[in-house]
Amino acid sequence: MNPFSTVLVAVDFSDSSDNAFKMALAMAKSFSARLIILHVINEPVDLRGFYVPHLSFERLENEIEEGAQNMMKSFCHNQLADFDNYESMIVLGLPYEEIITQAEKVAADLVVIGTHGRTGLDHVLFGSTAEKVVRKSKIPVLTVRLEE
Ligand code: AMP
């Protein structure tokens, strides 16, 4: 039995997640697994309709989504020349919650994340998303550290 038939990797387009992505791709190749590449648009729920009217917020959200789709498209184009068993996903929400929810939805056997993200902030052990995913995910999580 193949222990890893679906691998989900969470990317925020940082150096750390690029590094985690390389590991996820290597694992997907060696286990002949499907690779799910997930990006979460961090939704500032509290700001909706507060600082800006609802309509212009919607327009802003559409532009953000379009920008994220473009980033994902060029990421896949650059990183996946010799691999086609993958799907990319973009969702809105809280990164750690969505990583866990989407991993369960696609029945991932493994979640791969970087230890740090775009902020590069050094938290106690990991970045905050990594820490929360490790703490709360029922699916095994592989964290990949980027050596500086
Ligand atoms: P952080 O905890 O924010 O420093 O990020 C740690 C790791 O979590 C990153 O290297 C990514 O693998 C993942 N991650 C963080 N933010 C996002 C996001 N918005 N979408 C997808 N993955 C993310």
mmCIF file of C-alpha atoms and ligand atoms in Angstrom:
data_model
loop_
_atom_site.group_PDB
_atom_site.id
_atom_site.type_symbol
_atom_site.label_atom_id
_atom_site.label_comp_id
_atom_site.label_asym_id
_atom_site.label_seq_id
_atom_site.Cartn_x
_atom_site.Cartn_y
_atom_site.Cartn_z
ATOM 1 C CA MET A 1 0.000 0.000 0.000
ATOM 2 C CA ASN A 2 1.187 3.483 -0.840
ATOM 3 C CA PRO A 3 1.337 5.443 2.453
ATOM 4 C CA PHE A 4 1.299 8.789 0.649
ATOM 5 C CA SER A 5 -1.084 8.925 -2.287
ATOM 6 C CA THR A 6 -2.007 12.586 -1.818
ATOM 7 C CA VAL A 7 0.438 15.203 -0.548
ATOM 8 C CA LEU A 8 -0.736 18.753 0.188
ATOM 9 C CA VAL A 9 1.847 21.525 0.236
ATOM 10 C CA ALA A 10 0.974 24.995 1.550
ATOM 11 C CA VAL A 11 2.725 27.811 -0.269
ATOM 12 C CA ASP A 12 2.843 31.505 0.569
ATOM 13 C CA PHE A 13 5.446 32.194 -2.157
ATOM 14 C CA SER A 14 8.208 32.820 0.424
ATOM 15 C CA ASP A 15 11.731 31.297 0.249
ATOM 16 C CA SER A 16 10.747 29.036 3.132
ATOM 17 C CA SER A 17 7.676 27.668 1.392
ATOM 18 C CA ASP A 18 9.616 27.320 -1.904
ATOM 19 C CA ASN A 19 11.972 25.087 0.002
ATOM 20 C CA ALA A 20 9.095 23.088 1.513
ATOM 21 C CA PHE A 21 7.583 22.814 -1.968
ATOM 22 C CA LYS A 22 10.788 21.201 -3.309
ATOM 23 C CA MET A 23 10.567 18.562 -0.582
ATOM 24 C CA ALA A 24 6.838 17.977 -1.259
ATOM 25 C CA LEU A 25 7.499 17.580 -4.982
ATOM 26 C CA ALA A 26 10.338 15.128 -4.343
ATOM 27 C CA MET A 27 8.015 13.106 -2.066
ATOM 28 C CA ALA A 28 5.146 13.196 -4.569
ATOM 29 C CA LYS A 29 7.494 11.931 -7.275
ATOM 30 C CA SER A 30 8.966 9.142 -5.218
ATOM 31 C CA PHE A 31 5.570 7.942 -3.892
ATOM 32 C CA SER A 32 3.767 8.520 -7.221
ATOM 33 C CA ALA A 33 1.413 10.761 -5.268
ATOM 34 C CA ARG A 34 -0.966 13.493 -6.353
ATOM 35 C CA LEU A 35 0.350 16.893 -5.273
ATOM 36 C CA ILE A 36 -2.093 19.562 -4.090
ATOM 37 C CA ILE A 37 -0.588 23.049 -3.999
ATOM 38 C CA LEU A 38 -2.578 25.311 -1.692
ATOM 39 C CA HIS A 39 -2.358 29.059 -1.241
ATOM 40 C CA VAL A 40 -4.574 30.859 1.250
ATOM 41 C CA ILE A 41 -5.450 34.497 0.771
ATOM 42 C CA ASN A 42 -5.355 35.828 4.281
ATOM 43 C CA GLU A 43 -8.763 37.427 4.522
ATOM 44 C CA PRO A 44 -8.954 40.545 6.687
ATOM 45 C CA VAL A 45 -12.482 39.736 7.820
ATOM 46 C CA ASP A 46 -12.593 42.521 10.402
ATOM 47 C CA LEU A 47 -12.008 45.193 7.787
ATOM 48 C CA ARG A 48 -14.873 44.168 5.501
ATOM 49 C CA GLY A 49 -17.274 47.057 5.110
ATOM 50 C CA PHE A 50 -15.674 48.987 7.983
ATOM 51 C CA TYR A 51 -13.045 51.235 6.378
ATOM 52 C CA VAL A 52 -14.316 50.921 2.811
ATOM 53 C CA PRO A 53 -17.777 50.502 1.355
ATOM 54 C CA HIS A 54 -18.855 46.954 0.559
ATOM 55 C CA LEU A 55 -18.628 47.397 -3.225
ATOM 56 C CA SER A 56 -15.062 48.715 -3.370
ATOM 57 C CA PHE A 57 -14.011 46.001 -0.932
ATOM 58 C CA GLU A 58 -15.422 43.428 -3.332
ATOM 59 C CA ARG A 59 -13.446 44.987 -6.187
ATOM 60 C CA LEU A 60 -10.276 44.919 -4.074
ATOM 61 C CA GLU A 61 -10.923 41.285 -3.182
ATOM 62 C CA ASN A 62 -11.352 40.389 -6.868
ATOM 63 C CA GLU A 63 -8.057 42.075 -7.713
ATOM 64 C CA ILE A 64 -6.283 40.277 -4.882
ATOM 65 C CA GLU A 65 -7.715 36.950 -6.054
ATOM 66 C CA GLU A 66 -6.677 37.645 -9.628
ATOM 67 C CA GLY A 67 -3.139 38.544 -8.460
ATOM 68 C CA ALA A 68 -2.951 35.340 -6.416
ATOM 69 C CA GLN A 69 -4.151 33.260 -9.391
ATOM 70 C CA ASN A 70 -1.425 34.826 -11.560
ATOM 71 C CA MET A 71 1.255 34.146 -8.940
ATOM 72 C CA MET A 72 0.121 30.536 -8.644
ATOM 73 C CA LYS A 73 0.075 30.110 -12.415
ATOM 74 C CA SER A 74 3.644 31.340 -12.865
ATOM 75 C CA PHE A 75 4.785 29.370 -9.780
ATOM 76 C CA CYS A 76 3.413 26.118 -11.272
ATOM 77 C CA HIS A 77 4.807 26.983 -14.688
ATOM 78 C CA ASN A 78 8.305 27.560 -13.251
ATOM 79 C CA GLN A 79 8.402 24.697 -10.753
ATOM 80 C CA LEU A 80 6.513 21.861 -12.402
ATOM 81 C CA ALA A 81 7.938 21.439 -15.871
ATOM 82 C CA ASP A 82 8.405 17.664 -15.530
ATOM 83 C CA PHE A 83 5.426 16.775 -13.298
ATOM 84 C CA ASP A 84 1.721 16.902 -14.098
ATOM 85 C CA ASN A 85 -0.004 14.949 -11.326
ATOM 86 C CA TYR A 86 -0.894 18.108 -9.425
ATOM 87 C CA GLU A 87 -3.740 20.516 -8.692
ATOM 88 C CA SER A 88 -3.463 24.061 -7.441
ATOM 89 C CA MET A 89 -5.987 25.620 -5.083
ATOM 90 C CA ILE A 90 -6.539 29.155 -3.893
ATOM 91 C CA VAL A 91 -8.935 29.798 -1.036
ATOM 92 C CA LEU A 92 -9.754 32.709 1.243
ATOM 93 C CA GLY A 93 -9.522 32.516 5.001
ATOM 94 C CA LEU A 94 -7.159 32.016 7.900
ATOM 95 C CA PRO A 95 -4.068 30.189 6.589
ATOM 96 C CA TYR A 96 -3.728 27.603 9.372
ATOM 97 C CA GLU A 97 -7.477 26.821 9.418
ATOM 98 C CA GLU A 98 -7.684 26.481 5.645
ATOM 99 C CA ILE A 99 -4.545 24.338 5.419
ATOM 100 C CA ILE A 100 -6.135 21.878 7.855
ATOM 101 C CA THR A 101 -9.638 22.052 6.318
ATOM 102 C CA GLN A 102 -8.501 21.674 2.713
ATOM 103 C CA ALA A 103 -6.072 18.863 3.603
ATOM 104 C CA GLU A 104 -8.999 16.947 5.137
ATOM 105 C CA LYS A 105 -11.250 17.749 2.155
ATOM 106 C CA VAL A 106 -8.794 16.335 -0.393
ATOM 107 C CA ALA A 107 -8.012 13.396 1.942
ATOM 108 C CA ALA A 108 -4.307 14.255 2.040
ATOM 109 C CA ASP A 109 -2.013 11.703 3.669
ATOM 110 C CA LEU A 110 0.638 14.310 4.376
ATOM 111 C CA VAL A 111 0.799 18.087 4.743
ATOM 112 C CA VAL A 112 4.081 19.842 3.940
ATOM 113 C CA ILE A 113 4.815 23.380 5.175
ATOM 114 C CA GLY A 114 7.799 25.630 5.774
ATOM 115 C CA THR A 115 8.813 26.506 9.320
ATOM 116 C CA HIS A 116 8.650 30.195 8.431
ATOM 117 C CA GLY A 117 6.639 32.274 6.045
ATOM 118 C CA ARG A 118 6.751 35.587 4.277
ATOM 119 C CA THR A 119 7.143 37.679 7.417
ATOM 120 C CA GLY A 120 10.291 35.708 8.294
ATOM 121 C CA LEU A 121 9.331 36.337 11.931
ATOM 122 C CA ASP A 122 11.113 34.098 14.379
ATOM 123 C CA HIS A 123 8.477 32.766 16.756
ATOM 124 C CA VAL A 124 9.369 30.528 19.675
ATOM 125 C CA LEU A 125 9.674 27.331 17.664
ATOM 126 C CA PHE A 126 8.154 27.910 14.271
ATOM 127 C CA GLY A 127 6.243 30.614 12.486
ATOM 128 C CA SER A 128 2.711 30.928 13.781
ATOM 129 C CA THR A 129 0.978 29.163 10.878
ATOM 130 C CA ALA A 130 3.390 26.244 11.040
ATOM 131 C CA GLU A 131 2.986 25.962 14.785
ATOM 132 C CA LYS A 132 -0.828 25.963 14.647
ATOM 133 C CA VAL A 133 -0.956 23.446 11.793
ATOM 134 C CA VAL A 134 1.405 21.107 13.655
ATOM 135 C CA ARG A 135 -0.649 21.438 16.843
ATOM 136 C CA LYS A 136 -4.101 21.031 15.312
ATOM 137 C CA SER A 137 -3.799 18.843 12.209
ATOM 138 C CA LYS A 138 -4.958 15.232 12.480
ATOM 139 C CA ILE A 139 -3.060 14.503 9.275
ATOM 140 C CA PRO A 140 0.718 14.057 9.637
ATOM 141 C CA VAL A 141 2.649 17.280 8.985
ATOM 142 C CA LEU A 142 6.159 17.573 7.617
ATOM 143 C CA THR A 143 7.814 20.911 8.432
ATOM 144 C CA VAL A 144 10.788 21.941 6.333
ATOM 145 C CA ARG A 145 13.317 24.410 7.649
ATOM 146 C CA LEU A 146 15.147 26.750 5.324
ATOM 147 C CA GLU A 147 18.815 26.922 6.321
ATOM 148 C CA GLU A 148 20.133 30.492 5.987
HETATM 149 P P1 AMP B 1 4.400 31.217 8.977
HETATM 150 O O1 AMP B 1 3.980 30.412 10.138
HETATM 151 O O2 AMP B 1 3.437 32.268 8.548
HETATM 152 O O3 AMP B 1 5.756 31.812 9.203
HETATM 153 O O4 AMP B 1 4.464 30.232 7.711
HETATM 154 C C1 AMP B 1 4.939 28.909 7.809
HETATM 155 C C2 AMP B 1 4.539 28.117 6.584
HETATM 156 O O5 AMP B 1 3.113 28.017 6.533
HETATM 157 C C3 AMP B 1 4.958 28.699 5.219
HETATM 158 O O6 AMP B 1 6.284 28.354 4.850
HETATM 159 C C4 AMP B 1 3.929 28.050 4.306
HETATM 160 O O7 AMP B 1 4.286 26.685 4.028
HETATM 161 C C5 AMP B 1 2.669 28.031 5.193
HETATM 162 N N1 AMP B 1 1.855 29.254 4.984
HETATM 163 C C6 AMP B 1 1.893 30.427 5.674
HETATM 164 N N2 AMP B 1 0.996 31.300 5.182
HETATM 165 C C7 AMP B 1 0.364 30.668 4.164
HETATM 166 C C8 AMP B 1 -0.657 31.040 3.229
HETATM 167 N N3 AMP B 1 -1.224 32.242 3.265
HETATM 168 N N4 AMP B 1 -1.039 30.133 2.309
HETATM 169 C C9 AMP B 1 -0.475 28.906 2.249
HETATM 170 N N5 AMP B 1 0.486 28.514 3.085
HETATM 171 C C10 AMP B 1 0.906 29.368 4.031
#
